[in-house]
Amino acid sequence: MSSLNPIKATDLEDLAPRLQSVRRFIAQAAADAGRSPSSVKLLAVSKTFSPERIQAAHAAGQRAFGENYVQEAQSKITALASLRAELEWHFIGLIQRNKTAFIATHFDWVHTVDRLSIAERLSNQRPASLPPLNVCIQVNISREPQKNGVTPEALGSLAQAVAALPRLRLRGLMALPKPLVQKSAPLMTQPDAQNEIQEVQCLPYREMYRLYCSLQEQALELDTLSLGTSADFKAAVLEGSTMVRVGSAIFGNRAN
Ligand SMILES: *Cc1c(COP(=O)(O)O)cnc(C)c1O
């Protein structure tokens, strides 16, 4: 992480309408799936964006923000300390062992737990003055060799072990499936192509929903499926996502 994305006055003016249109899209996707719009929460992914933009999003009614890098998050959480009670900070990046104390102390949620040793550290380091840390287990749903996340086969035993930790509250599952189209590829705009893309985007999310239901059948009380980004949140909502993690559609493209 070299530096934050530079900011122009127009970026702040654009933010409220962008946020509004993302909310409308989510509500429409929920309606299409026969679900209530309030059943899908919007997590605004603010990585690489400045505290000013987070503040503008907060002014437009956004409360939950997602960050991927501890050092970067540290400076933003400090800069926005006066708003702390009104913000919900979600950690959605790779968890390094030596950063668990900071995460356990300063975040409200962690979406990327995929090992028991990390979960135990987070539980041990969660301050007694705070409520239990909300966690989701990350699943490597596309089975990519280099990707984080537990395999679907190992999920059940990890979930039971994490749910038993005293200072964590297991809320559900998270996944970031393998992207369908490379960012540099031209977007297909034909309606047929869009439908085809959406069908394929749905498949890993459908599998996540099945895993989620099977854990609920094992008596785990879960309420969160953290699925979907700017590229595919419609597909994720159609398949049961309860929390979409949207960055660029709200804040603009990331330069780094
Ligand atoms: C960056 C990121 C997102 C948001 O991606 P956008 O394409 O900007 O919407 C969501 N989830 C995770 C884990 C991320 O790292």
PDB file of C-alpha atoms and ligand atoms in Angstrom:
ATOM      1  CA  MET A   1       0.000   0.000   0.000  1.00  0.00           C
ATOM      2  CA  SER A   2       1.930   3.040  -1.197  1.00  0.00           C
ATOM      3  CA  SER A   3      -0.585   5.877  -0.876  1.00  0.00           C
ATOM      4  CA  LEU A   4      -4.296   6.555  -0.826  1.00  0.00           C
ATOM      5  CA  ASN A   5      -6.158   7.393  -4.003  1.00  0.00           C
ATOM      6  CA  PRO A   6      -6.014  11.147  -4.650  1.00  0.00           C
ATOM      7  CA  ILE A   7      -9.194  13.061  -4.087  1.00  0.00           C
ATOM      8  CA  LYS A   8     -11.009  15.707  -6.136  1.00  0.00           C
ATOM      9  CA  ALA A   9     -13.955  17.804  -4.980  1.00  0.00           C
ATOM     10  CA  THR A  10     -16.213  16.110  -7.544  1.00  0.00           C
ATOM     11  CA  ASP A  11     -15.432  12.696  -6.034  1.00  0.00           C
ATOM     12  CA  LEU A  12     -17.187  13.758  -2.855  1.00  0.00           C
ATOM     13  CA  GLU A  13     -20.145  15.229  -4.767  1.00  0.00           C
ATOM     14  CA  ASP A  14     -20.525  12.021  -6.793  1.00  0.00           C
ATOM     15  CA  LEU A  15     -20.454   9.802  -3.772  1.00  0.00           C
ATOM     16  CA  ALA A  16     -23.996  10.230  -2.433  1.00  0.00           C
ATOM     17  CA  PRO A  17     -25.659   9.544  -5.825  1.00  0.00           C
ATOM     18  CA  ARG A  18     -23.400   6.507  -6.405  1.00  0.00           C
ATOM     19  CA  LEU A  19     -24.274   5.167  -2.978  1.00  0.00           C
ATOM     20  CA  GLN A  20     -27.963   5.751  -3.699  1.00  0.00           C
ATOM     21  CA  SER A  21     -27.811   3.885  -6.989  1.00  0.00           C
ATOM     22  CA  VAL A  22     -25.971   0.937  -5.415  1.00  0.00           C
ATOM     23  CA  ARG A  23     -28.671   0.799  -2.727  1.00  0.00           C
ATOM     24  CA  ARG A  24     -31.360   0.876  -5.414  1.00  0.00           C
ATOM     25  CA  PHE A  25     -29.677  -1.964  -7.337  1.00  0.00           C
ATOM     26  CA  ILE A  26     -29.461  -4.059  -4.193  1.00  0.00           C
ATOM     27  CA  ALA A  27     -33.117  -3.411  -3.343  1.00  0.00           C
ATOM     28  CA  GLN A  28     -34.125  -4.362  -6.896  1.00  0.00           C
ATOM     29  CA  ALA A  29     -32.064  -7.577  -6.782  1.00  0.00           C
ATOM     30  CA  ALA A  30     -33.642  -8.452  -3.436  1.00  0.00           C
ATOM     31  CA  ALA A  31     -37.123  -7.789  -4.836  1.00  0.00           C
ATOM     32  CA  ASP A  32     -36.326  -9.956  -7.897  1.00  0.00           C
ATOM     33  CA  ALA A  33     -35.366 -12.752  -5.503  1.00  0.00           C
ATOM     34  CA  GLY A  34     -38.575 -12.293  -3.497  1.00  0.00           C
ATOM     35  CA  ARG A  35     -36.599 -11.013  -0.529  1.00  0.00           C
ATOM     36  CA  SER A  36     -37.009  -7.899   1.556  1.00  0.00           C
ATOM     37  CA  PRO A  37     -34.515  -5.108   0.705  1.00  0.00           C
ATOM     38  CA  SER A  38     -33.650  -4.858   4.403  1.00  0.00           C
ATOM     39  CA  SER A  39     -32.365  -8.451   4.354  1.00  0.00           C
ATOM     40  CA  VAL A  40     -29.249  -7.328   2.473  1.00  0.00           C
ATOM     41  CA  LYS A  41     -26.737  -5.121   4.220  1.00  0.00           C
ATOM     42  CA  LEU A  42     -24.316  -2.924   2.297  1.00  0.00           C
ATOM     43  CA  LEU A  43     -20.662  -3.005   3.354  1.00  0.00           C
ATOM     44  CA  ALA A  44     -18.824  -0.099   1.697  1.00  0.00           C
ATOM     45  CA  VAL A  45     -15.291  -1.282   0.890  1.00  0.00           C
ATOM     46  CA  SER A  46     -13.119   1.771   1.459  1.00  0.00           C
ATOM     47  CA  LYS A  47      -9.638   0.297   0.931  1.00  0.00           C
ATOM     48  CA  THR A  48      -7.275   2.791  -0.770  1.00  0.00           C
ATOM     49  CA  PHE A  49      -9.783   5.623  -0.250  1.00  0.00           C
ATOM     50  CA  SER A  50      -9.242   8.538   2.083  1.00  0.00           C
ATOM     51  CA  PRO A  51     -10.977   9.252   5.380  1.00  0.00           C
ATOM     52  CA  GLU A  52     -12.692  12.230   3.671  1.00  0.00           C
ATOM     53  CA  ARG A  53     -14.535   9.857   1.369  1.00  0.00           C
ATOM     54  CA  ILE A  54     -15.535   7.624   4.252  1.00  0.00           C
ATOM     55  CA  GLN A  55     -16.819  10.707   6.037  1.00  0.00           C
ATOM     56  CA  ALA A  56     -18.820  11.722   2.931  1.00  0.00           C
ATOM     57  CA  ALA A  57     -20.321   8.221   2.729  1.00  0.00           C
ATOM     58  CA  HIS A  58     -21.187   8.425   6.417  1.00  0.00           C
ATOM     59  CA  ALA A  59     -22.893  11.762   5.799  1.00  0.00           C
ATOM     60  CA  ALA A  60     -24.921  10.001   3.072  1.00  0.00           C
ATOM     61  CA  GLY A  61     -26.114   7.437   5.599  1.00  0.00           C
ATOM     62  CA  GLN A  62     -23.534   4.645   5.254  1.00  0.00           C
ATOM     63  CA  ARG A  63     -22.380   3.008   8.497  1.00  0.00           C
ATOM     64  CA  ALA A  64     -20.425  -0.187   7.685  1.00  0.00           C
ATOM     65  CA  PHE A  65     -16.981   0.083   6.052  1.00  0.00           C
ATOM     66  CA  GLY A  66     -14.591  -2.652   4.941  1.00  0.00           C
ATOM     67  CA  GLU A  67     -10.804  -2.415   5.055  1.00  0.00           C
ATOM     68  CA  ASN A  68      -8.140  -4.879   3.812  1.00  0.00           C
ATOM     69  CA  TYR A  69      -4.840  -3.589   5.201  1.00  0.00           C
ATOM     70  CA  VAL A  70      -4.176  -3.112   8.898  1.00  0.00           C
ATOM     71  CA  GLN A  71      -1.717  -0.230   8.591  1.00  0.00           C
ATOM     72  CA  GLU A  72      -4.002   1.726   6.300  1.00  0.00           C
ATOM     73  CA  ALA A  73      -7.020   0.989   8.483  1.00  0.00           C
ATOM     74  CA  GLN A  74      -5.142   2.138  11.567  1.00  0.00           C
ATOM     75  CA  SER A  75      -4.633   5.646  10.186  1.00  0.00           C
ATOM     76  CA  LYS A  76      -8.254   5.924   9.000  1.00  0.00           C
ATOM     77  CA  ILE A  77      -9.767   4.637  12.241  1.00  0.00           C
ATOM     78  CA  THR A  78      -7.626   7.182  14.077  1.00  0.00           C
ATOM     79  CA  ALA A  79      -8.582  10.015  11.695  1.00  0.00           C
ATOM     80  CA  LEU A  80     -12.268   9.159  12.127  1.00  0.00           C
ATOM     81  CA  ALA A  81     -12.133   8.523  15.880  1.00  0.00           C
ATOM     82  CA  SER A  82     -14.777  11.175  16.592  1.00  0.00           C
ATOM     83  CA  LEU A  83     -17.275   9.149  14.498  1.00  0.00           C
ATOM     84  CA  ARG A  84     -16.268   5.788  16.020  1.00  0.00           C
ATOM     85  CA  ALA A  85     -19.591   5.121  17.750  1.00  0.00           C
ATOM     86  CA  GLU A  86     -21.467   5.597  14.474  1.00  0.00           C
ATOM     87  CA  LEU A  87     -19.183   3.480  12.293  1.00  0.00           C
ATOM     88  CA  GLU A  88     -18.875  -0.270  11.967  1.00  0.00           C
ATOM     89  CA  TRP A  89     -15.402  -1.407  10.869  1.00  0.00           C
ATOM     90  CA  HIS A  90     -15.118  -4.737   9.025  1.00  0.00           C
ATOM     91  CA  PHE A  91     -11.762  -6.388   8.340  1.00  0.00           C
ATOM     92  CA  ILE A  92     -11.884  -8.184   4.966  1.00  0.00           C
ATOM     93  CA  GLY A  93      -8.183  -8.696   4.151  1.00  0.00           C
ATOM     94  CA  LEU A  94      -5.527 -11.310   4.758  1.00  0.00           C
ATOM     95  CA  ILE A  95      -4.971 -11.731   8.509  1.00  0.00           C
ATOM     96  CA  GLN A  96      -1.314 -11.749   9.538  1.00  0.00           C
ATOM     97  CA  ARG A  97      -0.521 -13.336  12.901  1.00  0.00           C
ATOM     98  CA  ASN A  98       1.251 -10.243  14.195  1.00  0.00           C
ATOM     99  CA  LYS A  99      -1.759  -8.027  13.369  1.00  0.00           C
ATOM    100  CA  THR A 100      -4.468  -9.958  15.234  1.00  0.00           C
ATOM    101  CA  ALA A 101      -4.236  -7.795  18.388  1.00  0.00           C
ATOM    102  CA  PHE A 102      -4.976  -4.631  16.420  1.00  0.00           C
ATOM    103  CA  ILE A 103      -7.818  -6.292  14.527  1.00  0.00           C
ATOM    104  CA  ALA A 104      -9.347  -7.748  17.713  1.00  0.00           C
ATOM    105  CA  THR A 105      -9.199  -4.351  19.406  1.00  0.00           C
ATOM    106  CA  HIS A 106     -10.340  -1.969  16.676  1.00  0.00           C
ATOM    107  CA  PHE A 107     -12.690  -3.857  14.375  1.00  0.00           C
ATOM    108  CA  ASP A 108     -16.328  -4.900  14.894  1.00  0.00           C
ATOM    109  CA  TRP A 109     -16.279  -7.694  12.323  1.00  0.00           C
ATOM    110  CA  VAL A 110     -13.716  -9.963  10.626  1.00  0.00           C
ATOM    111  CA  HIS A 111     -14.757 -11.733   7.399  1.00  0.00           C
ATOM    112  CA  THR A 112     -11.577 -13.640   6.598  1.00  0.00           C
ATOM    113  CA  VAL A 113     -11.036 -16.189   9.368  1.00  0.00           C
ATOM    114  CA  ASP A 114      -9.843 -19.440   7.778  1.00  0.00           C
ATOM    115  CA  ARG A 115      -7.676 -21.107  10.459  1.00  0.00           C
ATOM    116  CA  LEU A 116      -8.339 -22.056  14.060  1.00  0.00           C
ATOM    117  CA  SER A 117      -4.981 -20.657  15.267  1.00  0.00           C
ATOM    118  CA  ILE A 118      -5.928 -17.187  13.999  1.00  0.00           C
ATOM    119  CA  ALA A 119      -9.438 -17.446  15.464  1.00  0.00           C
ATOM    120  CA  GLU A 120      -7.951 -18.388  18.857  1.00  0.00           C
ATOM    121  CA  ARG A 121      -5.638 -15.370  18.800  1.00  0.00           C
ATOM    122  CA  LEU A 122      -8.541 -13.049  17.916  1.00  0.00           C
ATOM    123  CA  SER A 123     -10.637 -14.517  20.742  1.00  0.00           C
ATOM    124  CA  ASN A 124      -7.808 -14.244  23.290  1.00  0.00           C
ATOM    125  CA  GLN A 125      -7.003 -10.679  22.239  1.00  0.00           C
ATOM    126  CA  ARG A 126     -10.562  -9.317  22.081  1.00  0.00           C
ATOM    127  CA  PRO A 127     -10.774  -6.781  24.944  1.00  0.00           C
ATOM    128  CA  ALA A 128     -13.174  -7.748  27.736  1.00  0.00           C
ATOM    129  CA  SER A 129     -14.724  -4.272  27.574  1.00  0.00           C
ATOM    130  CA  LEU A 130     -16.046  -4.931  24.066  1.00  0.00           C
ATOM    131  CA  PRO A 131     -18.791  -7.281  22.889  1.00  0.00           C
ATOM    132  CA  PRO A 132     -17.586 -10.512  21.218  1.00  0.00           C
ATOM    133  CA  LEU A 133     -15.965  -9.963  17.818  1.00  0.00           C
ATOM    134  CA  ASN A 134     -18.294 -10.857  14.930  1.00  0.00           C
ATOM    135  CA  VAL A 135     -16.621 -13.276  12.534  1.00  0.00           C
ATOM    136  CA  CYS A 136     -17.281 -14.963   9.225  1.00  0.00           C
ATOM    137  CA  ILE A 137     -15.298 -17.927   7.961  1.00  0.00           C
ATOM    138  CA  GLN A 138     -13.814 -17.445   4.512  1.00  0.00           C
ATOM    139  CA  VAL A 139     -14.401 -20.380   2.160  1.00  0.00           C
ATOM    140  CA  ASN A 140     -12.179 -21.013  -0.872  1.00  0.00           C
ATOM    141  CA  ILE A 141     -15.221 -21.806  -2.951  1.00  0.00           C
ATOM    142  CA  SER A 142     -13.476 -21.782  -6.337  1.00  0.00           C
ATOM    143  CA  ARG A 143     -10.700 -24.007  -4.919  1.00  0.00           C
ATOM    144  CA  GLU A 144      -7.945 -21.738  -6.159  1.00  0.00           C
ATOM    145  CA  PRO A 145      -4.521 -22.999  -5.010  1.00  0.00           C
ATOM    146  CA  GLN A 146      -3.160 -19.583  -3.965  1.00  0.00           C
ATOM    147  CA  LYS A 147      -6.393 -18.293  -2.461  1.00  0.00           C
ATOM    148  CA  ASN A 148      -7.209 -17.907   1.224  1.00  0.00           C
ATOM    149  CA  GLY A 149     -10.153 -19.656   2.730  1.00  0.00           C
ATOM    150  CA  VAL A 150     -10.936 -23.057   4.151  1.00  0.00           C
ATOM    151  CA  THR A 151     -11.939 -25.865   1.786  1.00  0.00           C
ATOM    152  CA  PRO A 152     -15.622 -26.803   1.778  1.00  0.00           C
ATOM    153  CA  GLU A 153     -14.630 -30.212   3.238  1.00  0.00           C
ATOM    154  CA  ALA A 154     -12.830 -28.687   6.236  1.00  0.00           C
ATOM    155  CA  LEU A 155     -15.497 -26.044   6.889  1.00  0.00           C
ATOM    156  CA  GLY A 156     -17.734 -28.013   9.269  1.00  0.00           C
ATOM    157  CA  SER A 157     -15.116 -28.799  11.893  1.00  0.00           C
ATOM    158  CA  LEU A 158     -13.572 -25.311  11.712  1.00  0.00           C
ATOM    159  CA  ALA A 159     -17.006 -23.710  12.146  1.00  0.00           C
ATOM    160  CA  GLN A 160     -17.768 -25.814  15.234  1.00  0.00           C
ATOM    161  CA  ALA A 161     -14.382 -24.923  16.775  1.00  0.00           C
ATOM    162  CA  VAL A 162     -14.708 -21.194  16.025  1.00  0.00           C
ATOM    163  CA  ALA A 163     -18.271 -21.105  17.377  1.00  0.00           C
ATOM    164  CA  ALA A 164     -16.960 -22.482  20.693  1.00  0.00           C
ATOM    165  CA  LEU A 165     -14.459 -19.640  21.245  1.00  0.00           C
ATOM    166  CA  PRO A 166     -15.658 -17.354  24.047  1.00  0.00           C
ATOM    167  CA  ARG A 167     -14.809 -13.913  22.660  1.00  0.00           C
ATOM    168  CA  LEU A 168     -15.927 -14.535  19.080  1.00  0.00           C
ATOM    169  CA  ARG A 169     -19.424 -14.677  17.675  1.00  0.00           C
ATOM    170  CA  LEU A 170     -19.574 -16.790  14.531  1.00  0.00           C
ATOM    171  CA  ARG A 171     -22.032 -14.991  12.237  1.00  0.00           C
ATOM    172  CA  GLY A 172     -21.596 -16.835   8.955  1.00  0.00           C
ATOM    173  CA  LEU A 173     -19.555 -17.369   5.822  1.00  0.00           C
ATOM    174  CA  MET A 174     -17.695 -15.242   3.310  1.00  0.00           C
ATOM    175  CA  ALA A 175     -16.321 -15.965  -0.163  1.00  0.00           C
ATOM    176  CA  LEU A 176     -14.622 -14.168  -3.018  1.00  0.00           C
ATOM    177  CA  PRO A 177     -15.037 -16.482  -6.023  1.00  0.00           C
ATOM    178  CA  LYS A 178     -12.593 -16.511  -8.894  1.00  0.00           C
ATOM    179  CA  PRO A 179     -13.436 -13.513 -11.138  1.00  0.00           C
ATOM    180  CA  LEU A 180     -15.132 -14.431 -14.402  1.00  0.00           C
ATOM    181  CA  VAL A 181     -13.762 -11.716 -16.628  1.00  0.00           C
ATOM    182  CA  GLN A 182     -10.408 -10.040 -16.254  1.00  0.00           C
ATOM    183  CA  LYS A 183     -10.661  -6.375 -15.268  1.00  0.00           C
ATOM    184  CA  SER A 184      -8.956  -5.356 -18.525  1.00  0.00           C
ATOM    185  CA  ALA A 185     -11.314  -7.316 -20.772  1.00  0.00           C
ATOM    186  CA  PRO A 186     -14.028  -5.308 -22.547  1.00  0.00           C
ATOM    187  CA  LEU A 187     -17.391  -5.685 -20.844  1.00  0.00           C
ATOM    188  CA  MET A 188     -20.008  -7.546 -22.799  1.00  0.00           C
ATOM    189  CA  THR A 189     -23.068  -5.350 -22.939  1.00  0.00           C
ATOM    190  CA  GLN A 190     -25.590  -7.459 -24.872  1.00  0.00           C
ATOM    191  CA  PRO A 191     -28.483  -8.436 -22.598  1.00  0.00           C
ATOM    192  CA  ASP A 192     -27.995 -12.122 -23.494  1.00  0.00           C
ATOM    193  CA  ALA A 193     -24.335 -11.968 -22.587  1.00  0.00           C
ATOM    194  CA  GLN A 194     -25.199 -10.222 -19.318  1.00  0.00           C
ATOM    195  CA  ASN A 195     -27.666 -12.969 -18.426  1.00  0.00           C
ATOM    196  CA  GLU A 196     -25.117 -15.608 -19.273  1.00  0.00           C
ATOM    197  CA  ILE A 197     -22.506 -13.910 -17.091  1.00  0.00           C
ATOM    198  CA  GLN A 198     -24.988 -13.680 -14.241  1.00  0.00           C
ATOM    199  CA  GLU A 199     -25.883 -17.368 -14.498  1.00  0.00           C
ATOM    200  CA  VAL A 200     -22.232 -18.345 -14.190  1.00  0.00           C
ATOM    201  CA  GLN A 201     -21.672 -15.818 -11.364  1.00  0.00           C
ATOM    202  CA  CYS A 202     -24.507 -17.466  -9.443  1.00  0.00           C
ATOM    203  CA  LEU A 203     -22.931 -20.944  -9.313  1.00  0.00           C
ATOM    204  CA  PRO A 204     -20.307 -20.457  -6.568  1.00  0.00           C
ATOM    205  CA  TYR A 205     -22.821 -18.423  -4.543  1.00  0.00           C
ATOM    206  CA  ARG A 206     -25.405 -21.189  -4.808  1.00  0.00           C
ATOM    207  CA  GLU A 207     -22.797 -23.580  -3.425  1.00  0.00           C
ATOM    208  CA  MET A 208     -22.062 -21.144  -0.567  1.00  0.00           C
ATOM    209  CA  TYR A 209     -25.747 -21.003   0.287  1.00  0.00           C
ATOM    210  CA  ARG A 210     -25.842 -24.804   0.493  1.00  0.00           C
ATOM    211  CA  LEU A 211     -22.828 -24.839   2.836  1.00  0.00           C
ATOM    212  CA  TYR A 212     -24.487 -22.152   4.966  1.00  0.00           C
ATOM    213  CA  CYS A 213     -27.702 -24.186   5.243  1.00  0.00           C
ATOM    214  CA  SER A 214     -25.789 -27.340   6.124  1.00  0.00           C
ATOM    215  CA  LEU A 215     -24.045 -25.535   9.021  1.00  0.00           C
ATOM    216  CA  GLN A 216     -27.407 -24.262  10.234  1.00  0.00           C
ATOM    217  CA  GLU A 217     -28.605 -27.870  10.233  1.00  0.00           C
ATOM    218  CA  GLN A 218     -25.636 -28.623  12.511  1.00  0.00           C
ATOM    219  CA  ALA A 219     -27.209 -26.284  15.084  1.00  0.00           C
ATOM    220  CA  LEU A 220     -25.009 -23.260  14.364  1.00  0.00           C
ATOM    221  CA  GLU A 221     -26.982 -20.030  14.616  1.00  0.00           C
ATOM    222  CA  LEU A 222     -25.769 -18.102  11.594  1.00  0.00           C
ATOM    223  CA  ASP A 223     -27.284 -14.998  10.023  1.00  0.00           C
ATOM    224  CA  THR A 224     -24.659 -13.729   7.581  1.00  0.00           C
ATOM    225  CA  LEU A 225     -23.574 -14.668   4.079  1.00  0.00           C
ATOM    226  CA  SER A 226     -20.946 -12.138   3.023  1.00  0.00           C
ATOM    227  CA  LEU A 227     -21.044 -12.508  -0.758  1.00  0.00           C
ATOM    228  CA  GLY A 228     -20.835 -10.221  -3.762  1.00  0.00           C
ATOM    229  CA  THR A 229     -18.706  -7.266  -4.935  1.00  0.00           C
ATOM    230  CA  SER A 230     -19.293  -4.439  -7.453  1.00  0.00           C
ATOM    231  CA  ALA A 231     -18.925  -6.943 -10.305  1.00  0.00           C
ATOM    232  CA  ASP A 232     -21.469  -9.512  -9.162  1.00  0.00           C
ATOM    233  CA  PHE A 233     -23.565  -8.375  -6.206  1.00  0.00           C
ATOM    234  CA  LYS A 234     -26.787  -8.935  -8.131  1.00  0.00           C
ATOM    235  CA  ALA A 235     -25.965 -12.633  -8.613  1.00  0.00           C
ATOM    236  CA  ALA A 236     -24.951 -12.871  -4.943  1.00  0.00           C
ATOM    237  CA  VAL A 237     -28.236 -11.347  -3.724  1.00  0.00           C
ATOM    238  CA  LEU A 238     -30.242 -13.676  -5.980  1.00  0.00           C
ATOM    239  CA  GLU A 239     -28.472 -16.621  -4.312  1.00  0.00           C
ATOM    240  CA  GLY A 240     -29.030 -15.494  -0.739  1.00  0.00           C
ATOM    241  CA  SER A 241     -26.262 -13.032   0.187  1.00  0.00           C
ATOM    242  CA  THR A 242     -27.083 -11.011   3.311  1.00  0.00           C
ATOM    243  CA  MET A 243     -24.084  -8.690   3.054  1.00  0.00           C
ATOM    244  CA  VAL A 244     -22.561  -7.370  -0.158  1.00  0.00           C
ATOM    245  CA  ARG A 245     -19.048  -5.882  -0.112  1.00  0.00           C
ATOM    246  CA  VAL A 246     -19.032  -3.060  -2.645  1.00  0.00           C
ATOM    247  CA  GLY A 247     -16.037  -0.797  -3.269  1.00  0.00           C
ATOM    248  CA  SER A 248     -15.502   0.658  -6.726  1.00  0.00           C
ATOM    249  CA  ALA A 249     -19.218   1.051  -7.561  1.00  0.00           C
ATOM    250  CA  ILE A 250     -19.425   3.469  -4.609  1.00  0.00           C
ATOM    251  CA  PHE A 251     -15.998   5.113  -4.361  1.00  0.00           C
ATOM    252  CA  GLY A 252     -14.793   4.880  -7.976  1.00  0.00           C
ATOM    253  CA  ASN A 253     -11.982   2.903  -9.563  1.00  0.00           C
ATOM    254  CA  ARG A 254      -8.905   2.235  -7.502  1.00  0.00           C
ATOM    255  CA  ALA A 255      -5.661   3.559  -8.973  1.00  0.00           C
ATOM    256  CA  ASN A 256      -3.644   1.042  -6.955  1.00  0.00           C
TER     257      ASN A 256
HETATM  258  C1  LIG B   1     -11.767  -5.042  -2.645  1.00  0.00           C
HETATM  259  C2  LIG B   1     -12.686  -6.057  -2.128  1.00  0.00           C
HETATM  260  C3  LIG B   1     -14.067  -5.953  -2.351  1.00  0.00           C
HETATM  261  C4  LIG B   1     -14.708  -4.841  -3.175  1.00  0.00           C
HETATM  262  O1  LIG B   1     -14.414  -4.986  -4.526  1.00  0.00           O
HETATM  263  P1  LIG B   1     -15.045  -3.946  -5.605  1.00  0.00           P
HETATM  264  O2  LIG B   1     -14.776  -4.621  -6.891  1.00  0.00           O
HETATM  265  O3  LIG B   1     -14.296  -2.685  -5.434  1.00  0.00           O
HETATM  266  O4  LIG B   1     -16.464  -3.799  -5.285  1.00  0.00           O
HETATM  267  C5  LIG B   1     -14.876  -6.918  -1.778  1.00  0.00           C
HETATM  268  N1  LIG B   1     -14.380  -7.923  -1.042  1.00  0.00           N
HETATM  269  C6  LIG B   1     -13.062  -8.056  -0.822  1.00  0.00           C
HETATM  270  C7  LIG B   1     -12.571  -9.183   0.017  1.00  0.00           C
HETATM  271  C8  LIG B   1     -12.176  -7.125  -1.350  1.00  0.00           C
HETATM  272  O5  LIG B   1     -10.870  -7.279  -1.115  1.00  0.00           O
END
